[in-house]
Structures are given as C-alpha cells and as structure tokens.
PDB file of C-alpha atoms and ligand atoms in Angstrom:
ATOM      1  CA  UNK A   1      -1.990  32.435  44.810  1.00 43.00           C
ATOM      2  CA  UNK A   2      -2.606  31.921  41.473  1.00 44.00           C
ATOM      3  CA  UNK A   3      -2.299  35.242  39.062  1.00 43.00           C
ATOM      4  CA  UNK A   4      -4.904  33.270  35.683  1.00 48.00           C
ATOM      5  CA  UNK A   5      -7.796  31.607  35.485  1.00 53.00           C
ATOM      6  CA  UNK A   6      -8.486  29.116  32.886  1.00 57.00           C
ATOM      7  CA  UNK A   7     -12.249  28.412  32.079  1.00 69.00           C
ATOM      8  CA  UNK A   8     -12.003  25.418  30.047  1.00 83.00           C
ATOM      9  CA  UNK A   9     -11.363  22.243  31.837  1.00 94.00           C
ATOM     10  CA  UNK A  10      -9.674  19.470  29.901  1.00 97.00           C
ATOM     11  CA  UNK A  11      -8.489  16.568  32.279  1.00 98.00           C
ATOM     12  CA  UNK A  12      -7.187  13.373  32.210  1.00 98.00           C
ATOM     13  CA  UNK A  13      -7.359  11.092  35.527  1.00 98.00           C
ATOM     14  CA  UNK A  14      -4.432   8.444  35.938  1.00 98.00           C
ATOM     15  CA  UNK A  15      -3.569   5.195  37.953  1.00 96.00           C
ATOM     16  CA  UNK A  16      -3.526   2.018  38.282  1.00 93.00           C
ATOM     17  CA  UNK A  17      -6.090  -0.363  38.596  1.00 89.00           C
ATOM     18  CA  UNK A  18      -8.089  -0.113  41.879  1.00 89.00           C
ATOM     19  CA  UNK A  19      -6.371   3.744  42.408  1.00 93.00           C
ATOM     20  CA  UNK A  20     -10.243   4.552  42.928  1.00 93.00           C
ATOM     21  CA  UNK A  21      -9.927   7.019  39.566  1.00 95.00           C
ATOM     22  CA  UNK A  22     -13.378   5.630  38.261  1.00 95.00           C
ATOM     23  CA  UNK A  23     -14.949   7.098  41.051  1.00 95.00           C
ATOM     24  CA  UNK A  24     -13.037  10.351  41.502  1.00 97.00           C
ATOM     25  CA  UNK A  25     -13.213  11.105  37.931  1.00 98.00           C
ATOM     26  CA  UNK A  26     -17.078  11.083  38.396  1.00 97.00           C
ATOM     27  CA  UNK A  27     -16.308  13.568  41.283  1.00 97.00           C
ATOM     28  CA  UNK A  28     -14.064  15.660  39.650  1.00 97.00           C
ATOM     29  CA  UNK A  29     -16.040  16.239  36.102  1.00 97.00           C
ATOM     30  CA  UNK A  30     -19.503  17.389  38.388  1.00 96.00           C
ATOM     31  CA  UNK A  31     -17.811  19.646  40.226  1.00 95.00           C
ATOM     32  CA  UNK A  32     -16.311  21.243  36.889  1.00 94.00           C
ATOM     33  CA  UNK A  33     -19.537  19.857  35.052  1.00 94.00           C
ATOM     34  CA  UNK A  34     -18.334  18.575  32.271  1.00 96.00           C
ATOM     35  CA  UNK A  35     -18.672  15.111  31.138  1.00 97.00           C
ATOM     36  CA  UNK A  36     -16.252  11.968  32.003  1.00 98.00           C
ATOM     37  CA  UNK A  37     -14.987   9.561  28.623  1.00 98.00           C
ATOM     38  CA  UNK A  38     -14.309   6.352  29.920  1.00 97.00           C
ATOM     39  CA  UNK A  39     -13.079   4.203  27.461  1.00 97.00           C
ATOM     40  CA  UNK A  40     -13.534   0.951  30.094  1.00 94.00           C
ATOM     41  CA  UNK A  41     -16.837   1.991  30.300  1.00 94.00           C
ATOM     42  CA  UNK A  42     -17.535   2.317  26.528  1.00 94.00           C
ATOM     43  CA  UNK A  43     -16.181  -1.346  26.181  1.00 96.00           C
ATOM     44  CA  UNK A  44     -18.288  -2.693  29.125  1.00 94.00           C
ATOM     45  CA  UNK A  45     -21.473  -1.410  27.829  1.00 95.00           C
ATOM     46  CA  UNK A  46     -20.583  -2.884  24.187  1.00 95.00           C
ATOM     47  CA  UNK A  47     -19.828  -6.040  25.691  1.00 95.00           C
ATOM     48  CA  UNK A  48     -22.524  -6.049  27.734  1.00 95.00           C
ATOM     49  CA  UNK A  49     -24.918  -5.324  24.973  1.00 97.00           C
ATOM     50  CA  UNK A  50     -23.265  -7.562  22.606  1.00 96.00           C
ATOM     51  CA  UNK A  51     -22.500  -5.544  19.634  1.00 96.00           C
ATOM     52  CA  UNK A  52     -20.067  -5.758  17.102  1.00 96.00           C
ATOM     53  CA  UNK A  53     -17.604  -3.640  18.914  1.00 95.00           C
ATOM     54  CA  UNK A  54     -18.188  -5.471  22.287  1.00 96.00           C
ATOM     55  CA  UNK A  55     -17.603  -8.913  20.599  1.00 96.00           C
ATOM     56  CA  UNK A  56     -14.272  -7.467  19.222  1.00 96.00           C
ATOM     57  CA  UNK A  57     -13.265  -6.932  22.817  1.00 96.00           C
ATOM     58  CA  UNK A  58     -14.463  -8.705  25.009  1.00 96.00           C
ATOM     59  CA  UNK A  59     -11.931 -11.728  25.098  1.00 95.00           C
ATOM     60  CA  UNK A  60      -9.359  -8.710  25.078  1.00 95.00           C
ATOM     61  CA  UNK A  61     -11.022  -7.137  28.486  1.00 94.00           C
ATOM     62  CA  UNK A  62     -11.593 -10.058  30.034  1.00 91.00           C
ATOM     63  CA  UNK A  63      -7.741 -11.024  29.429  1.00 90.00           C
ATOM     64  CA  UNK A  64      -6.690  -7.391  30.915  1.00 89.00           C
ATOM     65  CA  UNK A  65      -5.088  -6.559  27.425  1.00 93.00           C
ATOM     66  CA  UNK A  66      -5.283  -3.404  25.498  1.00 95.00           C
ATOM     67  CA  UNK A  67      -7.807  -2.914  23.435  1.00 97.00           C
ATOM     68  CA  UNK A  68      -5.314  -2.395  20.186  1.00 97.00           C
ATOM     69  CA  UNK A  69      -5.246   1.713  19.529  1.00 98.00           C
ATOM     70  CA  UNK A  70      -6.592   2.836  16.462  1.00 97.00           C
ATOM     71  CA  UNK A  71      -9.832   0.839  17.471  1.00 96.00           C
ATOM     72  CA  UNK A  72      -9.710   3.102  20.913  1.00 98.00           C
ATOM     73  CA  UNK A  73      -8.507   6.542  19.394  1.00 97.00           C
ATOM     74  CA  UNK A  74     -11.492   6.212  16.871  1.00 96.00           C
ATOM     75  CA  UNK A  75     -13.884   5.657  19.850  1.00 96.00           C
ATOM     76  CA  UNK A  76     -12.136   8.831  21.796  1.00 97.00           C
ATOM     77  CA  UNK A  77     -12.379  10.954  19.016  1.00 97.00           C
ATOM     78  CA  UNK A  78     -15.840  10.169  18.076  1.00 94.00           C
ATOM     79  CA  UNK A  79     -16.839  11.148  21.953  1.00 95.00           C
ATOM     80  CA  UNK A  80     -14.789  14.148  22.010  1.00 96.00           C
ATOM     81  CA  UNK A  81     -16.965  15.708  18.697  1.00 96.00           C
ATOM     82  CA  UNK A  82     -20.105  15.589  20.410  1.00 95.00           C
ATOM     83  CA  UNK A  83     -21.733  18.668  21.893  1.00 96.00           C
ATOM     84  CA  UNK A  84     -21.145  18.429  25.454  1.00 95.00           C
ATOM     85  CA  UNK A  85     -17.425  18.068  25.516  1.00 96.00           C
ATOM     86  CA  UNK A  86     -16.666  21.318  23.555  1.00 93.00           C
ATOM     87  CA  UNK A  87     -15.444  23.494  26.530  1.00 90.00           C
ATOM     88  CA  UNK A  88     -14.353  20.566  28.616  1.00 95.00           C
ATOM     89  CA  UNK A  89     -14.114  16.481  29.709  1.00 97.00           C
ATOM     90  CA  UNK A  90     -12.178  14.634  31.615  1.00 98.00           C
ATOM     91  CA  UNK A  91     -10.987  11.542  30.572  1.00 98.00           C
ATOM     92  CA  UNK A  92     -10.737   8.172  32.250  1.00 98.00           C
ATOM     93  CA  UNK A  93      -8.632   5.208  31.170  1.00 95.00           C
ATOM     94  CA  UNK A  94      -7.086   6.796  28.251  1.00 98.00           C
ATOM     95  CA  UNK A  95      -4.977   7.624  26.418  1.00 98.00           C
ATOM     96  CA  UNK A  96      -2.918   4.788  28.105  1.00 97.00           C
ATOM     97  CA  UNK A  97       0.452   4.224  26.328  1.00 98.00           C
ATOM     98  CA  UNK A  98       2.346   6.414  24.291  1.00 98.00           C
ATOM     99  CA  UNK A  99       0.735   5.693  21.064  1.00 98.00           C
ATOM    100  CA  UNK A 100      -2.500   6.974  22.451  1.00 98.00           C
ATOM    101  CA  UNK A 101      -0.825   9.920  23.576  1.00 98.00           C
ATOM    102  CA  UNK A 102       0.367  10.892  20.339  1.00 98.00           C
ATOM    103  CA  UNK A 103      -3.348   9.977  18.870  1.00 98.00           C
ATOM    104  CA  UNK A 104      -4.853  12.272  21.154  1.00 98.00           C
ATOM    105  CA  UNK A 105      -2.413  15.096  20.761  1.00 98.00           C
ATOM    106  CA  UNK A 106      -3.030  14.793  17.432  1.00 98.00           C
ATOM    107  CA  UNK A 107      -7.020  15.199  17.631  1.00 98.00           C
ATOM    108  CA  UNK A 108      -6.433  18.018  19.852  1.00 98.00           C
ATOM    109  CA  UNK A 109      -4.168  20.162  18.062  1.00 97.00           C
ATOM    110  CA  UNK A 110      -6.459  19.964  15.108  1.00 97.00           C
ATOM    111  CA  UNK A 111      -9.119  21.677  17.379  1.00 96.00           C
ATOM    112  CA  UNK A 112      -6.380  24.212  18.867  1.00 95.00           C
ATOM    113  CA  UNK A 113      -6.706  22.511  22.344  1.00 96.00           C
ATOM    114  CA  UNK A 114      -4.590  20.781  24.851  1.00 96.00           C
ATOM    115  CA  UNK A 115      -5.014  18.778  28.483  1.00 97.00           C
ATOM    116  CA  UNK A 116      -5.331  21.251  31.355  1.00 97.00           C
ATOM    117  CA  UNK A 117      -4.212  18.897  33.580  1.00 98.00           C
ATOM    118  CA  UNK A 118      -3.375  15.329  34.577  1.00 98.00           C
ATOM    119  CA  UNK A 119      -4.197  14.098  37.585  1.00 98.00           C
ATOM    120  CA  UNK A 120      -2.279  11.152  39.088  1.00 98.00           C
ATOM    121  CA  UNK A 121      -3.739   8.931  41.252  1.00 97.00           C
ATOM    122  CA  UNK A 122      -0.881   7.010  43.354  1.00 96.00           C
ATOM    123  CA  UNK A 123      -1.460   3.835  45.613  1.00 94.00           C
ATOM    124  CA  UNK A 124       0.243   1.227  47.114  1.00 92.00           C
ATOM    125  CA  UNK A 125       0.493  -1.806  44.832  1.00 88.00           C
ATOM    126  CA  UNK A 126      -0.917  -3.841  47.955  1.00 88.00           C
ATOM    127  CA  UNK A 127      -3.813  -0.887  48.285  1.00 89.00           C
ATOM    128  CA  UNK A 128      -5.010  -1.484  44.833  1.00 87.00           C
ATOM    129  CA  UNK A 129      -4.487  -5.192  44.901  1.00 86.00           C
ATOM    130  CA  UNK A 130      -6.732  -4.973  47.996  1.00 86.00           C
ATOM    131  CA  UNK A 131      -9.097  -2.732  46.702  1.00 86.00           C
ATOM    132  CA  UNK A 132      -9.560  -4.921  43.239  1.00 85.00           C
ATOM    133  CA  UNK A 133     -10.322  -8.228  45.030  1.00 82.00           C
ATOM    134  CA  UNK A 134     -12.879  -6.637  46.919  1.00 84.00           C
ATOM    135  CA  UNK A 135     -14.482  -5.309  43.854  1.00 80.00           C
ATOM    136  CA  UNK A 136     -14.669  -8.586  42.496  1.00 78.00           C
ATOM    137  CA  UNK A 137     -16.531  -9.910  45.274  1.00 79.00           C
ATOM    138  CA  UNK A 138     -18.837  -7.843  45.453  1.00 83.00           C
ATOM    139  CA  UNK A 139     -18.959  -7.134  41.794  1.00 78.00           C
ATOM    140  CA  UNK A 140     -18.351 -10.038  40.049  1.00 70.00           C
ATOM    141  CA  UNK A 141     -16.369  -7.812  37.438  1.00 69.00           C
ATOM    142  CA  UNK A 142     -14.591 -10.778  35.038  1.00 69.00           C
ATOM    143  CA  UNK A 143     -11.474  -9.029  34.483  1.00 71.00           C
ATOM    144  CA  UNK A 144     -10.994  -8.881  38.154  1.00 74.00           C
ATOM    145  CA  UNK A 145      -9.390 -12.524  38.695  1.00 79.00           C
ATOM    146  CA  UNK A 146      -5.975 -12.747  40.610  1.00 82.00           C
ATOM    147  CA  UNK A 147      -4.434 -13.604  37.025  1.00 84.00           C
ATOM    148  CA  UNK A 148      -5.882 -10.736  35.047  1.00 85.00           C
ATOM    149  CA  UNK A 149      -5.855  -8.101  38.102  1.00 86.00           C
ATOM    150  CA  UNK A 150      -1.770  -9.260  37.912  1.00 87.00           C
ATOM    151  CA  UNK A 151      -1.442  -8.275  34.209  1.00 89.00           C
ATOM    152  CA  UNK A 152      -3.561  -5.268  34.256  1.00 89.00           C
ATOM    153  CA  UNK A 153      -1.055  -3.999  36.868  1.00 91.00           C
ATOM    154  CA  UNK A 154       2.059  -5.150  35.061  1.00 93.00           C
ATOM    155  CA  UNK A 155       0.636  -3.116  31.945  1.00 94.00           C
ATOM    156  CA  UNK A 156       0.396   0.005  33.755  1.00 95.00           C
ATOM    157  CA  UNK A 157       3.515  -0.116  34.816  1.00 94.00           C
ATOM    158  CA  UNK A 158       5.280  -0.902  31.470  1.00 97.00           C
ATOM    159  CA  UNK A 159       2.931   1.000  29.515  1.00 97.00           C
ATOM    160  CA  UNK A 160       0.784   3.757  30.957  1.00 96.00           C
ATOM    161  CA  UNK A 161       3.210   5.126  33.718  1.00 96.00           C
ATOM    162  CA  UNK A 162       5.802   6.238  31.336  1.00 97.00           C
ATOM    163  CA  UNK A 163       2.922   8.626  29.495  1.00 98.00           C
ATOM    164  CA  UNK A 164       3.420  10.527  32.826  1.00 98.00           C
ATOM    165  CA  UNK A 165       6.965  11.136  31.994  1.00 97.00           C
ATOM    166  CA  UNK A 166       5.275  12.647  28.651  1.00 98.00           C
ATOM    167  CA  UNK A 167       3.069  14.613  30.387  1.00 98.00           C
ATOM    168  CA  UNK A 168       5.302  15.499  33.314  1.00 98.00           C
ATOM    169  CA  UNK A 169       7.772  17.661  30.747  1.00 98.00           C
ATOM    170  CA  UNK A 170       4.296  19.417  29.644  1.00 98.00           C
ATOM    171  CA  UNK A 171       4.552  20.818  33.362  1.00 98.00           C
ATOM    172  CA  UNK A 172       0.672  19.733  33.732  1.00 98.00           C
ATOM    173  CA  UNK A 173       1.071  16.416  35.966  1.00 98.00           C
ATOM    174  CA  UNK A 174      -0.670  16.494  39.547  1.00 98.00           C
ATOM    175  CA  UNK A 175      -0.183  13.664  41.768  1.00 98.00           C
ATOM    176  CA  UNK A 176      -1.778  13.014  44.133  1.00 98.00           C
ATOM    177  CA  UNK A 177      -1.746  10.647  47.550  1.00 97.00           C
ATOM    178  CA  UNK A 178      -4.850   8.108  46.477  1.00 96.00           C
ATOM    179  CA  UNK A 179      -5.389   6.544  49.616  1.00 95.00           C
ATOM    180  CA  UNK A 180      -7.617   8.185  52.261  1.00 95.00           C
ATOM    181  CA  UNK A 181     -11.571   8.547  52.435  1.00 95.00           C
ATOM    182  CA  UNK A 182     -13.381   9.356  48.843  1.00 96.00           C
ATOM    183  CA  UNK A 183     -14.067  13.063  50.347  1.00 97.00           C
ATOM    184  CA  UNK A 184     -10.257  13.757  51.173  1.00 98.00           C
ATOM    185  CA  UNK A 185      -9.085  12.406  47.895  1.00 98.00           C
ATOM    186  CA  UNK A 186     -11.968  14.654  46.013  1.00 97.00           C
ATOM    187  CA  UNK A 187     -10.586  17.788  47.844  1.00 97.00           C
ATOM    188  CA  UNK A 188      -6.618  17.617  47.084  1.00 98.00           C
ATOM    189  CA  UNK A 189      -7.792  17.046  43.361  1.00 97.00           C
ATOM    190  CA  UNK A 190      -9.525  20.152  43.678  1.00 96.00           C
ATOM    191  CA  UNK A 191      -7.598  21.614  45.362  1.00 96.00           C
ATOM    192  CA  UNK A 192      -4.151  21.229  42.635  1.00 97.00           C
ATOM    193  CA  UNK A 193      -6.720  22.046  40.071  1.00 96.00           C
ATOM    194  CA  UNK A 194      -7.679  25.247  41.475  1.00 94.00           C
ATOM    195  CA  UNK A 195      -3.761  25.744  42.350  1.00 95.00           C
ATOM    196  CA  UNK A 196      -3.133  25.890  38.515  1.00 94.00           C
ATOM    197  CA  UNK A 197      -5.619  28.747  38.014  1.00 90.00           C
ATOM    198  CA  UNK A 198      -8.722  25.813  36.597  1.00 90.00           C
ATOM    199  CA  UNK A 199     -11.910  27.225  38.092  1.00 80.00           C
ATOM    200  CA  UNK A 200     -15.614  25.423  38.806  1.00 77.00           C
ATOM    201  CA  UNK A 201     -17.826  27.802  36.423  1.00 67.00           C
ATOM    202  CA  UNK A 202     -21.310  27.316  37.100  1.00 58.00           C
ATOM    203  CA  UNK A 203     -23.376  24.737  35.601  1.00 56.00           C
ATOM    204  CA  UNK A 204     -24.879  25.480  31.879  1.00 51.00           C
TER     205      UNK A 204
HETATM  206  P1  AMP B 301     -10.724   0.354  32.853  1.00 88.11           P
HETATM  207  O1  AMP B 301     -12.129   0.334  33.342  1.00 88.11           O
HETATM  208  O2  AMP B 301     -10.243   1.734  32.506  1.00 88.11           O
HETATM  209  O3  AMP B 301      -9.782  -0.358  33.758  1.00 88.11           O
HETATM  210  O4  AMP B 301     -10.729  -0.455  31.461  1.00 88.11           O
HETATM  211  C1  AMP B 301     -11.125  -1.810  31.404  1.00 88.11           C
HETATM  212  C2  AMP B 301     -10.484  -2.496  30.215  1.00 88.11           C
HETATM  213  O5  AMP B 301     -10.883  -1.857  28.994  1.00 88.11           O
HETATM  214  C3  AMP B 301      -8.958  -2.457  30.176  1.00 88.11           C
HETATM  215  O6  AMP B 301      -8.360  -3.484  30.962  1.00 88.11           O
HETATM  216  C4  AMP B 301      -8.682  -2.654  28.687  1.00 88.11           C
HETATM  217  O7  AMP B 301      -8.870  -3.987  28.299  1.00 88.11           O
HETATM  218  C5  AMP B 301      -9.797  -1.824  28.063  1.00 88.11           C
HETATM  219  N1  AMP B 301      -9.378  -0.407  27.890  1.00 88.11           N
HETATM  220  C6  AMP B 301      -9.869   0.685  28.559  1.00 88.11           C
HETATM  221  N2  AMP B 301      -9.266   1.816  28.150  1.00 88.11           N
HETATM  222  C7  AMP B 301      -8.362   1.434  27.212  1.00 88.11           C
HETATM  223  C8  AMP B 301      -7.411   2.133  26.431  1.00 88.11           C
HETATM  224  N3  AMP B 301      -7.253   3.476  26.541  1.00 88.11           N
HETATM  225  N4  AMP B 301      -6.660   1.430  25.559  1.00 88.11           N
HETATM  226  C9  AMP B 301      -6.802   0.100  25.420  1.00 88.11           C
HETATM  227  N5  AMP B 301      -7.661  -0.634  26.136  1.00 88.11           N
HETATM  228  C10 AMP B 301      -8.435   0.014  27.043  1.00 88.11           C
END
C-alpha cells in the first residue's frame, strides 16, 4: 500500500543495448500519456534526413560512440521546453554517463523538478547479444554489426551503469527482470511505478 500519489510522471528507462527499453518505453509513456525523448531516435532521424546535426553524428552512431554531451544535453533540453512534456516524459537513452546526469539535473532544478523514477531494464549479456543480431537482420540497423554491438555494450557498462549508482542513492531506481514476453515486462514496470505512489491520470 502506498499512503501518496504523485501526478506528474517524470521517467527515465535504462539498459543495455537490446534490453527491449525502446519498446517498453513506448509502453510505459501511453499508459501514463506523456511523451517518450529518445535521443537515438533524434539522431536517427537527423541522419536519416541528412542535416547538419545528422552529418555531425552519424560516423559517431554508426561507430557505437557517444554522441559528445553538450551536443546531446542541448538537444534534451530543447525537447524538454516544448509543450507536451510540462507535467511529464519519459526518457530513453539518456542521460547516459555521469556528465549527462549532472546536465540534466541541472535543467531540472532550474524548473523545480526531478525524475520520478528510473526504471532498469536488466538482461543477460547473451539475451541482448541475441536480441541485437536479430534486429540487425531483420533491420538492417548499421550500428548493429558484431564489432559495434561489442562496444555499445562495453560503454554501458563503463559508462551508463554507474549513473544507476547515482540514481540508486536518490532511492528512485526500479529494476526490473527484462526478459519475458513484451506484456509481462509492461506490467512489473507498472506495477513498481504504481508501488511508488505514480498514478495513470487520464488522457488530456
Ligand atoms: P540508442 O537508440 O539509444 O541505442 O542510441 C543510438 C546511438 O545514438 C548511440 O549508440 C549513440 O551513438 C547515440 N546516442 C543516443 N543517446 C545518446 C546519449 N544520451 N549520449 C550520447 N550518445 C547518444
């Protein structure tokens, strides 16, 4: 039982490569309708329609690197000002090191806000390294070789697991078991959010 309710909804979805949190951050943000940032899918669609931003990254992407910070906090914070994700967002793929941590506390403090929660999305090495090379068959995604699926992974591990520790101290880290069908992964996110008190308010 919880004894608050929180109405706003400000999330952050975490894991590794091929964790599946593309997918259930789509998931999570209808049922709380708010919208999902995705910084990997701002830089696709940039690269994909060539503009200056997507020809800055794209080598970068397609190597599995980080896009270098201040060039991804600017993007975050830009998304974050618009309309829709006043009350609420969740956020997909960043912040992913420490540095973008601090960025986005930052931002946020200026606007009296913080993360509701963080939700953790743990797999198998072998389950996402399974998952990823079927993606790139039957997506044809470029920065899903062998090679660059090898150095996304060794990335997270050195650089975006420790902002869990960071978050962790916060008291605001879920994790939870990432492997099982899309609908029983959906429900024991939901389930830890509604644990901490975060409700599902109607659509606007
Ligand atoms: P994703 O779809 O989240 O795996 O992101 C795809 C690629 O976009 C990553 O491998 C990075 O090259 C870049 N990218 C996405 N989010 C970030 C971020 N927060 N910081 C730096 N680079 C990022």
């Amino acid at each position: 039982m919880t004894d608050s309710v929180n109405s706003s909804a400000r999330f952050l979805i975490v894991g590794p490569q091929g964790s599946g949190k593309g997918t259930q951050g789509v998931r999570i943000a209808a049922a709380f309708h708010i919208p999902v940032v995705s910084t990997g899918d701002v830089f696709r669609a940039n690269v994909a329609a060539g503009t200056p931003l997507g020809q800055k990254v794209q080598a970068i992407i397609e190597a599995g690197d980080l896009v270098p910070d201040e060039l991804t906090s600017e993007i975050v914070r830009d998304r974050l000002s618009q309309a829709d994700a006043a009350d609420g967002f969740l956020l997909d793929g960043y912040p992913r090191n420490l540095g973008q941590v601090s960025d986005l506390d930052d931002f946020l403090r200026g606007r009296d806000e913080s993360l509701d929660a963080v939700i953790e999305l743990r797999v198998p090495r072998e389950e996402s390294i399974a998952r990823l090379s079927l993606r790139a068959q039957e997506q044809g995604r470029t920065d899903d070789t062998e090679e660059v699926i090898a150095n996304r992974l060794g990335i997270y591990e050195r650089e975006t697991a420790p902002i869990l520790g960071v978050y962790g101290e916060r008291g605001i880290v879920d994790t939870i078991d990432g492997v099982g069908s899309l609908d029983e992964i959906t429900d024991r996110i939901v389930a830890a959010l509604e644990a901490r008190g975060l409700i599902r308010t109607a659509a606007a």
